[in-house]
mmCIF file of C-alpha atoms in Angstrom:
data_model
loop_
_atom_site.group_PDB
_atom_site.id
_atom_site.type_symbol
_atom_site.label_atom_id
_atom_site.label_comp_id
_atom_site.label_asym_id
_atom_site.label_seq_id
_atom_site.Cartn_x
_atom_site.Cartn_y
_atom_site.Cartn_z
ATOM 1 C CA VAL B 1 -0.099 0.104 0.023
ATOM 2 C CA ASP B 2 1.468 3.348 -0.851
ATOM 3 C CA SER B 3 0.137 6.950 -1.383
ATOM 4 C CA GLN B 4 -0.353 5.943 -5.318
ATOM 5 C CA THR B 5 -3.019 2.826 -4.375
ATOM 6 C CA LEU B 6 -4.622 4.223 -1.487
ATOM 7 C CA VAL B 7 -8.412 5.305 -1.944
ATOM 8 C CA SER B 8 -9.852 5.380 1.698
ATOM 9 C CA GLY B 9 -7.278 6.955 4.398
ATOM 10 C CA SER B 10 -4.105 8.634 4.401
ATOM 11 C CA ILE B 11 -0.198 7.881 4.904
ATOM 12 C CA ASN B 12 1.476 10.346 7.218
ATOM 13 C CA SER B 13 5.436 11.265 7.211
ATOM 14 C CA SER B 14 6.188 8.265 9.159
ATOM 15 C CA ASN B 15 4.283 6.181 7.058
ATOM 16 C CA VAL B 16 1.480 5.218 9.236
ATOM 17 C CA LEU B 17 -1.805 4.463 7.685
ATOM 18 C CA SER B 18 -5.107 5.897 8.826
ATOM 19 C CA GLY B 19 -8.361 4.903 7.697
ATOM 20 C CA GLN B 20 -11.036 7.348 6.294
ATOM 21 C CA ASN B 21 -13.521 8.111 8.747
ATOM 22 C CA ILE B 22 -16.929 6.444 7.940
ATOM 23 C CA THR B 23 -19.786 8.885 9.312
ATOM 24 C CA GLY B 24 -23.104 10.060 8.380
ATOM 25 C CA THR B 25 -25.842 8.593 6.293
ATOM 26 C CA GLY B 26 -26.297 7.543 2.462
ATOM 27 C CA GLN B 27 -23.342 7.660 0.054
ATOM 28 C CA LEU B 28 -19.702 8.685 0.990
ATOM 29 C CA GLN B 29 -17.082 8.495 -1.742
ATOM 30 C CA SER B 30 -13.253 7.804 -0.577
ATOM 31 C CA ASN B 31 -11.127 11.018 0.213
ATOM 32 C CA ASN B 32 -8.787 9.728 -2.745
ATOM 33 C CA ALA B 33 -9.162 8.644 -6.337
ATOM 34 C CA ILE B 34 -7.128 7.097 -8.797
ATOM 35 C CA ASP B 35 -6.426 8.299 -12.055
ATOM 36 C CA LEU B 36 -6.164 5.903 -14.452
ATOM 37 C CA THR B 37 -4.779 8.126 -17.149
ATOM 38 C CA ARG B 38 -1.520 8.658 -15.132
ATOM 39 C CA PRO B 39 1.362 6.491 -16.292
ATOM 40 C CA ARG B 40 1.379 3.544 -13.958
ATOM 41 C CA ASN B 41 1.206 -0.164 -14.095
ATOM 42 C CA ILE B 42 -2.068 -0.675 -11.792
ATOM 43 C CA ALA B 43 -3.670 -4.399 -13.142
ATOM 44 C CA LEU B 44 -2.859 -3.482 -16.869
ATOM 45 C CA GLY B 45 -5.021 -5.803 -18.634
ATOM 46 C CA ARG B 46 -5.760 -7.886 -15.411
ATOM 47 C CA THR B 47 -8.278 -7.584 -12.880
ATOM 48 C CA LEU B 48 -8.526 -4.806 -10.451
ATOM 49 C CA TYR B 49 -9.375 -5.705 -6.791
ATOM 50 C CA MET B 50 -9.958 -3.201 -4.016
ATOM 51 C CA ASN B 51 -8.790 -4.638 -0.577
ATOM 52 C CA TRP B 52 -10.498 -2.907 2.393
ATOM 53 C CA GLN B 53 -9.675 -3.251 6.333
ATOM 54 C CA VAL B 54 -11.777 -1.651 8.975
ATOM 55 C CA GLN B 55 -9.583 0.463 11.515
ATOM 56 C CA GLU B 56 -12.120 1.366 13.959
ATOM 57 C CA ALA B 57 -15.784 -0.281 14.419
ATOM 58 C CA VAL B 58 -18.474 1.152 12.370
ATOM 59 C CA VAL B 59 -20.991 2.451 15.045
ATOM 60 C CA GLY B 60 -24.557 3.680 14.914
ATOM 61 C CA ALA B 61 -25.201 2.738 11.268
ATOM 62 C CA THR B 62 -27.565 -0.258 10.328
ATOM 63 C CA ASN B 63 -25.245 -1.818 8.007
ATOM 64 C CA VAL B 64 -22.655 -0.523 5.246
ATOM 65 C CA GLU B 65 -22.187 -1.494 1.887
ATOM 66 C CA VAL B 66 -18.755 -1.361 0.169
ATOM 67 C CA GLN B 67 -18.261 -0.541 -3.394
ATOM 68 C CA ILE B 68 -15.375 -0.306 -5.835
ATOM 69 C CA ILE B 69 -16.493 2.634 -8.062
ATOM 70 C CA ALA B 70 -15.209 4.428 -11.382
ATOM 71 C CA ALA B 71 -16.281 7.985 -12.485
ATOM 72 C CA ASP B 72 -15.335 10.443 -14.863
ATOM 73 C CA ASN B 73 -14.459 13.016 -11.916
ATOM 74 C CA ALA B 74 -11.810 13.010 -9.086
ATOM 75 C CA ALA B 75 -14.659 13.488 -6.823
ATOM 76 C CA LEU B 76 -15.960 10.254 -7.645
ATOM 77 C CA THR B 77 -19.592 11.405 -8.408
ATOM 78 C CA THR B 78 -19.854 12.207 -12.180
ATOM 79 C CA ASN B 79 -21.288 9.413 -14.570
ATOM 80 C CA VAL B 80 -20.602 6.580 -11.349
ATOM 81 C CA GLN B 81 -20.162 3.349 -12.256
ATOM 82 C CA VAL B 82 -20.473 0.235 -9.502
ATOM 83 C CA LEU B 83 -17.536 -2.274 -10.202
ATOM 84 C CA GLY B 84 -18.259 -4.511 -7.522
ATOM 85 C CA ALA B 85 -20.026 -4.718 -4.311
ATOM 86 C CA THR B 86 -20.030 -6.290 -0.965
ATOM 87 C CA GLY B 87 -23.909 -5.996 -0.659
ATOM 88 C CA ASN B 88 -25.110 -4.895 2.808
ATOM 89 C CA ILE B 89 -22.846 -5.762 5.852
ATOM 90 C CA ALA B 90 -24.170 -5.254 9.225
ATOM 91 C CA VAL B 91 -22.213 -3.090 11.284
ATOM 92 C CA ALA B 92 -22.052 -6.134 14.305
ATOM 93 C CA GLY B 93 -19.699 -7.188 11.314
ATOM 94 C CA LEU B 94 -17.634 -4.390 10.841
ATOM 95 C CA THR B 95 -15.154 -4.621 14.064
ATOM 96 C CA PRO B 96 -11.275 -3.804 13.494
ATOM 97 C CA GLY B 97 -9.521 -6.131 11.809
ATOM 98 C CA VAL B 98 -12.099 -7.367 9.433
ATOM 99 C CA ARG B 99 -11.005 -7.350 5.844
ATOM 100 C CA GLY B 100 -12.612 -7.607 2.279
ATOM 101 C CA SER B 101 -11.643 -7.844 -1.230
ATOM 102 C CA LEU B 102 -13.701 -6.721 -4.315
ATOM 103 C CA ALA B 103 -12.805 -7.670 -7.676
ATOM 104 C CA ALA B 104 -13.803 -5.211 -10.286
ATOM 105 C CA ALA B 105 -16.515 -6.706 -12.808
ATOM 106 C CA VAL B 106 -14.529 -5.665 -15.720
ATOM 107 C CA ARG B 107 -10.475 -5.200 -16.662
ATOM 108 C CA THR B 108 -8.649 -1.964 -15.852
ATOM 109 C CA ALA B 109 -8.157 -1.361 -19.928
ATOM 110 C CA ASP B 110 -12.008 -1.677 -20.139
ATOM 111 C CA ILE B 111 -13.628 0.351 -17.472
ATOM 112 C CA GLY B 112 -14.273 3.649 -19.451
ATOM 113 C CA ARG B 113 -14.119 6.096 -16.888
ATOM 114 C CA ARG B 114 -10.959 7.894 -15.744
ATOM 115 C CA TYR B 115 -11.161 7.768 -11.856
ATOM 116 C CA VAL B 116 -11.225 4.756 -9.619
ATOM 117 C CA GLY B 117 -12.259 4.788 -6.000
ATOM 118 C CA ALA B 118 -14.824 3.215 -3.109
ATOM 119 C CA ARG B 119 -17.819 4.319 -1.926
ATOM 120 C CA TYR B 120 -19.858 3.644 1.012
ATOM 121 C CA VAL B 121 -23.492 2.968 1.734
ATOM 122 C CA ILE B 122 -24.597 3.708 4.779
ATOM 123 C CA SER B 123 -27.903 2.634 6.013
ATOM 124 C CA GLY B 124 -29.004 4.532 8.958
ATOM 125 C CA THR B 125 -26.611 6.914 10.297
ATOM 126 C CA ALA B 126 -22.694 6.269 11.385
ATOM 127 C CA THR B 127 -21.383 8.060 14.146
ATOM 128 C CA ALA B 128 -17.863 6.306 14.141
ATOM 129 C CA GLY B 129 -15.558 4.284 12.251
ATOM 130 C CA ARG B 130 -12.852 4.222 9.853
ATOM 131 C CA ILE B 131 -11.820 2.140 6.900
ATOM 132 C CA LEU B 132 -8.463 2.061 4.851
ATOM 133 C CA ALA B 133 -8.578 0.619 1.294
ATOM 134 C CA HIS B 134 -6.295 0.438 -1.753
ATOM 135 C CA ILE B 135 -6.489 -0.615 -5.316
ATOM 136 C CA SER B 136 -4.070 -3.729 -6.412
ATOM 137 C CA HIS B 137 -3.869 -6.569 -8.517
ATOM 138 C CA GLU B 138 -3.994 -8.914 -6.455
ATOM 139 C CA ALA B 139 -6.836 -9.806 -3.481
ATOM 140 C CA THR B 140 -5.748 -9.755 -0.054
ATOM 141 C CA ASP B 141 -8.406 -10.804 2.038
ATOM 142 C CA GLY B 142 -6.336 -11.656 4.870
ATOM 143 C CA LEU B 143 -7.042 -15.039 4.360
ATOM 144 C CA VAL B 144 -4.480 -17.808 3.192
ATOM 145 C CA HIS B 145 -5.420 -20.463 0.560
ATOM 146 C CA TYR B 146 -3.814 -23.639 0.148
ATOM 147 C CA PRO B 147 -4.697 -26.792 -1.960
ATOM 148 C CA ALA B 148 -6.433 -29.590 -0.358
ATOM 149 C CA GLY B 149 -4.006 -32.096 1.225
ATOM 150 C CA ALA B 150 -1.056 -29.427 1.827
ATOM 151 C CA GLN B 151 0.956 -29.872 4.622
ATOM 152 C CA ILE B 152 1.858 -26.681 6.838
ATOM 153 C CA LEU B 153 5.303 -26.848 8.252
#
């Protein structure tokens, strides 16, 4: 994770990551967006993922849906296209350390929008909560997958 791939949250001068506040009601766009026209190799021709982690429990709301979105502007509000979504997650399940990974429904070159970021659809009113999210070419859901019969030494 670095400042070039971070969509929700920030990195301070000591390289400490801090999640974006998830408060209020309705739709909340990520505080950062990735400009796909800038030269970089973010999942070029491959599936794009948004990996997220709860840093502070979401409180007060009923549930939250985490989305990876694309849009025509950096504020992520013009011609928004939902690329992937978690579905509603009850706030009881949004506790510190919980992780998830969303795959975009299209490959990077086929998105057709300039900016990619996150959106949180909050049901009820969230009074606290912080989520960190970044874009990657790999899913990092916190799980390690081994083939059947593999021995862990």
